[in-house]
XYZ file of N, CA and C in Angstrom:
432
model
N 117.827 117.739 131.125
C 117.428 116.928 131.226
C 118.274 115.775 130.738
N 119.145 116.050 129.546
C 120.092 115.111 129.097
C 121.146 114.857 130.342
N 121.498 115.821 131.071
C 122.404 115.640 132.107
C 121.982 115.171 133.009
N 120.588 114.920 133.572
C 119.936 114.033 134.351
C 120.430 112.298 134.073
N 119.936 112.507 132.656
C 120.152 111.245 132.333
C 121.603 110.462 132.162
N 122.459 111.603 131.616
C 123.822 111.355 131.771
C 124.380 110.798 133.206
N 123.844 111.547 134.146
C 124.411 111.135 135.567
C 123.832 110.031 136.259
N 122.484 109.874 135.619
C 121.904 108.762 136.022
C 122.571 107.366 135.693
N 123.032 107.512 134.287
C 123.983 106.333 133.674
C 125.320 106.022 134.283
N 125.866 107.317 134.723
C 127.072 107.050 135.545
C 126.547 106.695 137.073
N 125.956 107.047 137.640
C 125.443 106.535 138.875
C 125.270 104.698 138.844
N 124.221 104.707 137.766
C 124.297 103.139 137.598
C 125.456 102.455 137.427
N 126.398 102.766 136.574
C 127.631 102.111 136.365
C 128.534 101.969 137.854
N 128.681 103.131 138.532
C 129.292 103.117 139.487
C 128.791 102.214 140.579
N 127.452 101.933 140.656
C 126.746 101.054 141.581
C 126.937 99.572 141.415
N 127.142 99.410 139.696
C 127.120 98.093 139.498
C 128.709 97.788 139.818
N 129.585 98.419 139.636
C 130.789 98.088 139.590
C 131.246 97.847 141.240
N 130.669 98.289 142.341
C 130.661 98.488 143.296
C 130.289 97.334 143.975
N 129.377 96.811 143.364
C 128.793 95.459 143.726
C 129.586 94.414 143.437
N 130.516 94.580 142.233
C 131.418 93.419 141.969
C 132.952 93.647 142.578
N 133.129 94.407 143.330
C 134.436 94.709 143.731
C 134.909 93.148 144.531
N 136.091 93.047 144.654
C 136.795 92.063 145.357
C 136.948 92.320 146.502
N 136.737 91.689 147.415
C 137.202 92.178 149.045
C 138.341 91.141 149.495
N 139.178 91.826 149.790
C 140.416 90.784 150.561
C 140.394 90.447 151.914
N 139.896 89.234 152.293
C 139.782 88.662 153.405
C 141.076 87.974 153.949
N 140.959 87.842 155.245
C 141.951 87.313 156.051
C 141.225 86.387 156.772
N 141.238 85.063 156.597
C 140.319 84.014 157.297
C 140.953 82.827 158.141
N 140.534 82.384 158.802
C 140.918 81.597 159.766
C 141.369 79.991 158.879
N 142.582 79.590 159.064
C 142.927 78.373 158.618
C 142.262 77.161 158.856
N 141.538 76.545 157.631
C 140.642 75.267 158.236
C 141.370 74.441 158.886
N 140.708 73.480 159.816
C 141.216 72.987 160.906
C 141.927 71.550 160.215
N 141.260 71.140 158.793
C 141.796 69.713 158.478
C 143.012 70.329 157.664
N 143.440 71.556 157.359
C 144.541 71.683 156.756
C 145.945 71.862 157.782
N 145.410 72.221 158.979
C 146.654 71.898 160.059
C 147.119 70.863 160.263
N 146.533 69.505 159.893
C 146.925 68.496 160.501
C 147.885 68.011 159.217
N 148.741 66.982 159.632
C 149.528 66.224 158.495
C 149.231 64.873 158.277
N 148.129 64.447 159.061
C 147.605 62.929 159.152
C 147.592 62.294 157.768
N 148.214 61.253 157.332
C 147.861 60.613 156.117
C 147.963 60.956 155.043
N 149.443 62.236 155.050
C 149.454 62.866 153.865
C 150.741 62.677 153.153
N 151.019 62.253 152.307
C 152.671 62.041 151.810
C 153.423 63.163 151.688
N 152.631 64.213 151.501
C 153.456 65.400 151.355
C 152.876 66.622 152.513
N 154.075 66.707 153.384
C 153.516 67.512 154.542
C 153.412 69.149 154.185
N 152.594 69.821 154.981
C 152.365 71.143 154.468
C 152.976 72.013 155.714
N 153.757 73.029 155.457
C 154.272 73.987 156.859
C 154.382 75.346 156.425
N 153.268 75.812 156.820
C 152.807 77.226 156.842
C 153.734 78.228 157.411
N 154.443 79.103 157.030
C 155.382 80.397 157.394
C 156.388 79.780 158.270
N 156.465 80.062 159.353
C 157.789 79.706 159.965
C 157.698 78.307 160.969
N 156.315 77.305 160.592
C 156.368 76.236 161.305
C 157.617 75.536 161.380
N 157.727 75.022 162.472
C 158.988 73.767 162.578
C 158.535 72.602 161.996
N 159.932 72.122 161.452
C 159.856 71.058 160.618
C 161.073 70.313 160.706
N 161.506 69.070 160.364
C 162.480 68.434 160.149
C 163.607 69.144 159.407
N 165.078 68.780 159.407
C 165.810 69.524 158.827
C 165.807 69.088 156.958
N 165.765 70.169 156.333
C 165.879 69.946 154.871
C 167.148 69.231 154.186
N 166.776 68.123 153.402
C 167.948 67.396 153.147
C 167.889 67.333 151.365
N 166.994 68.306 150.859
C 167.136 68.402 149.603
C 166.119 69.382 149.269
N 166.492 70.609 148.282
C 165.533 71.345 147.695
C 165.169 71.101 146.487
N 163.747 71.587 146.170
C 163.540 71.368 144.324
C 163.078 72.786 144.103
N 163.248 73.912 145.092
C 163.019 75.193 144.681
C 161.480 75.645 145.387
N 161.294 77.003 144.825
C 160.016 77.587 145.167
C 159.062 77.233 144.178
N 157.902 77.176 144.625
C 156.661 77.067 143.502
C 155.428 77.765 143.803
N 154.685 78.163 142.678
C 153.629 78.944 143.204
C 152.304 78.501 142.471
N 151.038 78.700 142.917
C 149.914 78.350 142.378
C 149.039 79.183 142.921
N 148.386 79.777 141.356
C 147.053 80.747 141.631
C 146.230 79.757 141.384
N 144.878 80.100 141.929
C 143.822 79.351 141.574
C 142.235 80.411 142.038
N 141.742 80.259 141.018
C 140.275 81.025 140.996
C 139.180 79.959 141.054
N 138.114 80.033 142.012
C 137.127 79.260 142.075
C 135.768 80.171 141.747
N 134.851 79.719 141.032
C 133.659 80.457 140.566
C 132.978 80.170 142.060
N 132.135 80.925 142.068
C 131.167 80.843 143.535
C 129.871 80.266 143.074
N 129.704 79.348 143.870
C 128.355 78.679 144.068
C 127.416 79.621 144.416
N 126.002 79.720 143.977
C 125.228 80.298 144.700
C 124.794 79.981 146.135
N 124.966 78.886 146.344
C 124.809 78.290 147.842
C 125.871 78.501 148.937
N 126.739 78.925 148.631
C 128.348 78.907 149.179
C 128.626 80.194 149.307
N 128.867 80.348 150.852
C 129.259 81.837 151.262
C 130.835 82.055 150.862
N 131.055 83.520 150.810
C 132.527 83.689 150.218
C 133.381 83.215 150.897
N 133.171 82.987 152.439
C 134.374 82.299 152.962
C 134.317 81.060 152.987
N 133.469 80.201 152.548
C 133.469 78.864 152.106
C 134.257 78.440 150.786
N 133.889 79.785 150.076
C 134.480 79.579 148.743
C 135.726 79.885 148.626
N 136.609 80.793 149.377
C 137.858 80.924 149.861
C 138.387 79.618 150.296
N 137.727 78.760 151.127
C 138.278 77.598 151.658
C 138.378 76.561 150.294
N 137.473 76.723 149.820
C 137.521 75.667 148.627
C 138.767 75.929 147.525
N 138.963 77.223 147.333
C 140.312 78.149 146.641
C 141.561 77.290 147.486
N 141.628 77.893 148.598
C 142.567 77.234 149.363
C 142.894 75.777 149.263
N 142.108 75.131 149.490
C 142.138 73.584 149.263
C 142.645 73.205 147.873
N 142.135 74.034 146.866
C 142.691 73.647 145.383
C 143.917 73.706 145.259
N 144.393 75.262 145.808
C 145.631 75.541 145.651
C 146.795 74.563 146.470
N 146.577 74.218 147.256
C 146.886 73.353 148.091
C 147.106 71.861 147.623
N 146.233 71.520 147.016
C 146.239 70.219 146.380
C 147.354 70.139 145.122
N 147.196 71.412 144.514
C 148.023 71.525 143.193
C 149.323 71.592 143.655
N 149.842 72.355 144.852
C 151.385 72.276 145.473
C 151.727 70.808 145.820
N 150.586 70.140 146.418
C 150.984 68.847 146.924
C 151.492 67.840 145.492
N 150.366 68.141 144.442
C 150.949 67.229 143.620
C 152.043 67.770 142.853
N 152.482 68.896 142.757
C 153.680 69.258 142.103
C 154.786 68.682 143.036
N 154.712 68.637 144.333
C 155.902 68.328 145.182
C 155.823 66.553 144.929
N 154.677 66.258 144.730
C 154.614 64.594 144.612
C 155.396 64.436 143.491
N 155.386 64.921 142.316
C 156.031 64.425 140.912
C 157.323 65.035 141.199
N 157.777 65.933 142.297
C 159.316 66.180 142.204
C 160.031 64.857 143.116
N 159.346 64.104 144.049
C 159.730 62.988 144.846
C 159.677 63.869 146.135
N 159.363 64.786 146.335
C 159.575 65.726 147.686
C 158.586 65.000 148.838
N 158.773 65.218 149.966
C 158.176 64.823 150.940
C 157.480 65.987 152.109
N 157.744 67.473 151.521
C 157.097 68.157 152.023
C 157.115 69.639 151.461
N 156.385 70.858 151.662
C 156.443 71.997 151.314
C 156.515 72.739 152.698
N 157.505 73.572 152.608
C 157.477 74.612 153.821
C 157.697 76.020 153.522
N 157.477 76.801 154.445
C 157.336 78.165 154.321
C 156.285 78.652 153.219
N 155.055 78.023 153.615
C 153.855 78.505 152.762
C 153.609 79.615 152.849
N 153.000 80.519 152.100
C 152.584 81.526 152.134
C 151.292 81.962 151.028
N 150.199 82.670 151.542
C 148.965 82.713 150.819
C 149.295 84.297 150.332
N 148.905 84.703 149.082
C 148.239 85.919 148.833
C 147.264 86.317 147.873
N 146.969 87.361 148.185
C 146.020 87.999 146.930
C 146.872 89.276 146.473
N 146.896 89.414 145.379
C 147.335 90.757 145.050
C 148.903 91.140 145.548
N 148.890 92.075 146.591
C 149.945 92.497 147.535
C 149.661 92.423 148.506
N 148.545 91.598 149.239
C 148.315 91.330 150.333
C 148.875 89.503 150.587
N 149.979 89.688 151.691
C 150.423 88.256 151.756
C 150.112 87.658 153.257
N 149.894 86.381 153.356
C 150.257 85.924 154.849
C 151.081 84.587 154.779
N 151.753 84.845 156.033
C 152.745 83.537 156.252
C 152.354 82.865 157.646
N 150.847 83.114 158.007
C 150.730 82.525 159.084
C 150.196 80.873 158.886
N 150.456 80.403 159.974
C 149.743 78.931 159.993
C 148.173 78.989 160.442
N 147.905 80.080 160.939
C 146.470 79.928 161.536
C 145.376 80.915 160.697
N 146.121 81.848 159.726
C 145.214 82.434 158.605
C 145.874 82.485 157.271
N 144.746 82.773 156.639
C 145.234 82.746 154.964
C 144.141 83.969 154.384
N 145.091 84.500 153.270
C 144.502 85.589 152.339
C 143.989 85.046 151.436
N 142.569 85.821 151.165
C 141.764 85.431 149.995
C 141.153 86.616 149.157
N 140.922 86.889 147.853
C 140.359 87.863 147.385
C 138.972 87.036 147.001
N 137.833 87.491 147.686
C 136.139 87.248 147.405
C 135.410 88.122 146.978
N 134.734 87.730 145.956
C 133.836 88.603 145.141
C 132.406 88.214 144.979
N 131.811 88.398 144.456
C 130.284 87.902 144.154
C 130.469 86.982 142.963
N 131.493 87.060 142.279
C 131.749 85.797 140.900
C 132.560 84.852 141.504
N 133.427 85.002 142.502
C 134.211 83.624 142.854
C 135.278 84.315 144.020
N 136.403 83.268 144.113
C 137.301 83.488 145.247
C 138.750 83.331 144.695
N 139.720 84.133 144.550
C 140.841 83.996 144.384
C 142.222 84.108 145.283
N 143.207 83.382 145.182
C 144.201 83.398 145.935
C 145.576 82.530 145.287
N 146.635 82.771 145.551
C 147.878 82.246 145.451
C 148.404 81.724 146.549
N 149.109 80.372 146.535
C 150.045 79.866 147.248
C 151.286 79.940 146.782
N 152.338 79.788 147.686
C 153.927 79.611 147.475
C 154.595 79.117 148.594
N 155.627 78.078 148.066
C 156.319 77.403 148.993
C 157.568 76.712 148.654
N 158.299 76.358 149.388
C 159.430 75.563 148.974
C 159.151 74.469 149.219
N 159.430 73.556 147.847
C 159.419 72.017 147.903
C 160.741 71.591 148.405
N 160.550 70.768 149.070
C 161.488 69.832 149.847
C 161.479 68.544 150.127
N 162.761 67.863 150.602
C 162.767 66.673 150.894
C 163.483 66.691 152.437
N 162.456 66.408 153.145
C 162.665 66.440 155.084
C 163.448 65.174 155.342
N 164.398 65.505 156.253
C 164.974 64.413 157.000
C 163.862 63.414 157.651
N 163.796 62.322 157.502
C 162.888 61.203 158.069
C 163.483 60.679 159.145
N 162.564 60.163 160.221
C 163.305 59.289 161.074
C 163.258 57.497 160.614
N 164.491 57.014 160.985
C 164.431 55.556 160.511
C 163.165 54.677 161.194
N 162.890 53.872 160.605
C 161.757 53.210 161.252
C 161.917 51.926 161.995
């Protein structure tokens, strides 16, 4: 009888942990993030073409965890985490007087994406987590 109780407790613990596991997702890049319209700091993912770099301010990374709201899907929550991380990256670049961040990659743990059409996120029942990393630069601008 004690063995059954012990096995029942172990099974309950395993099921509880399985329900809380984080799933690594590769999701489509939100269309709003693929445009540079109206942004003072442009974002270029992976190997996207951009103007020549005139000054580099180094590589910067921001990791973000966004708690999940009950009425939001894990995918939408990942989009919120990405938007927050990219805003942090833009704010940092702006403070450095940069006008772009190039070679942006997203990652969760050891899973990385350098794509301009997809990003990597860790999603669980509790929230979404990811990191963005890119080179903060000043790009050559056209004379107006």
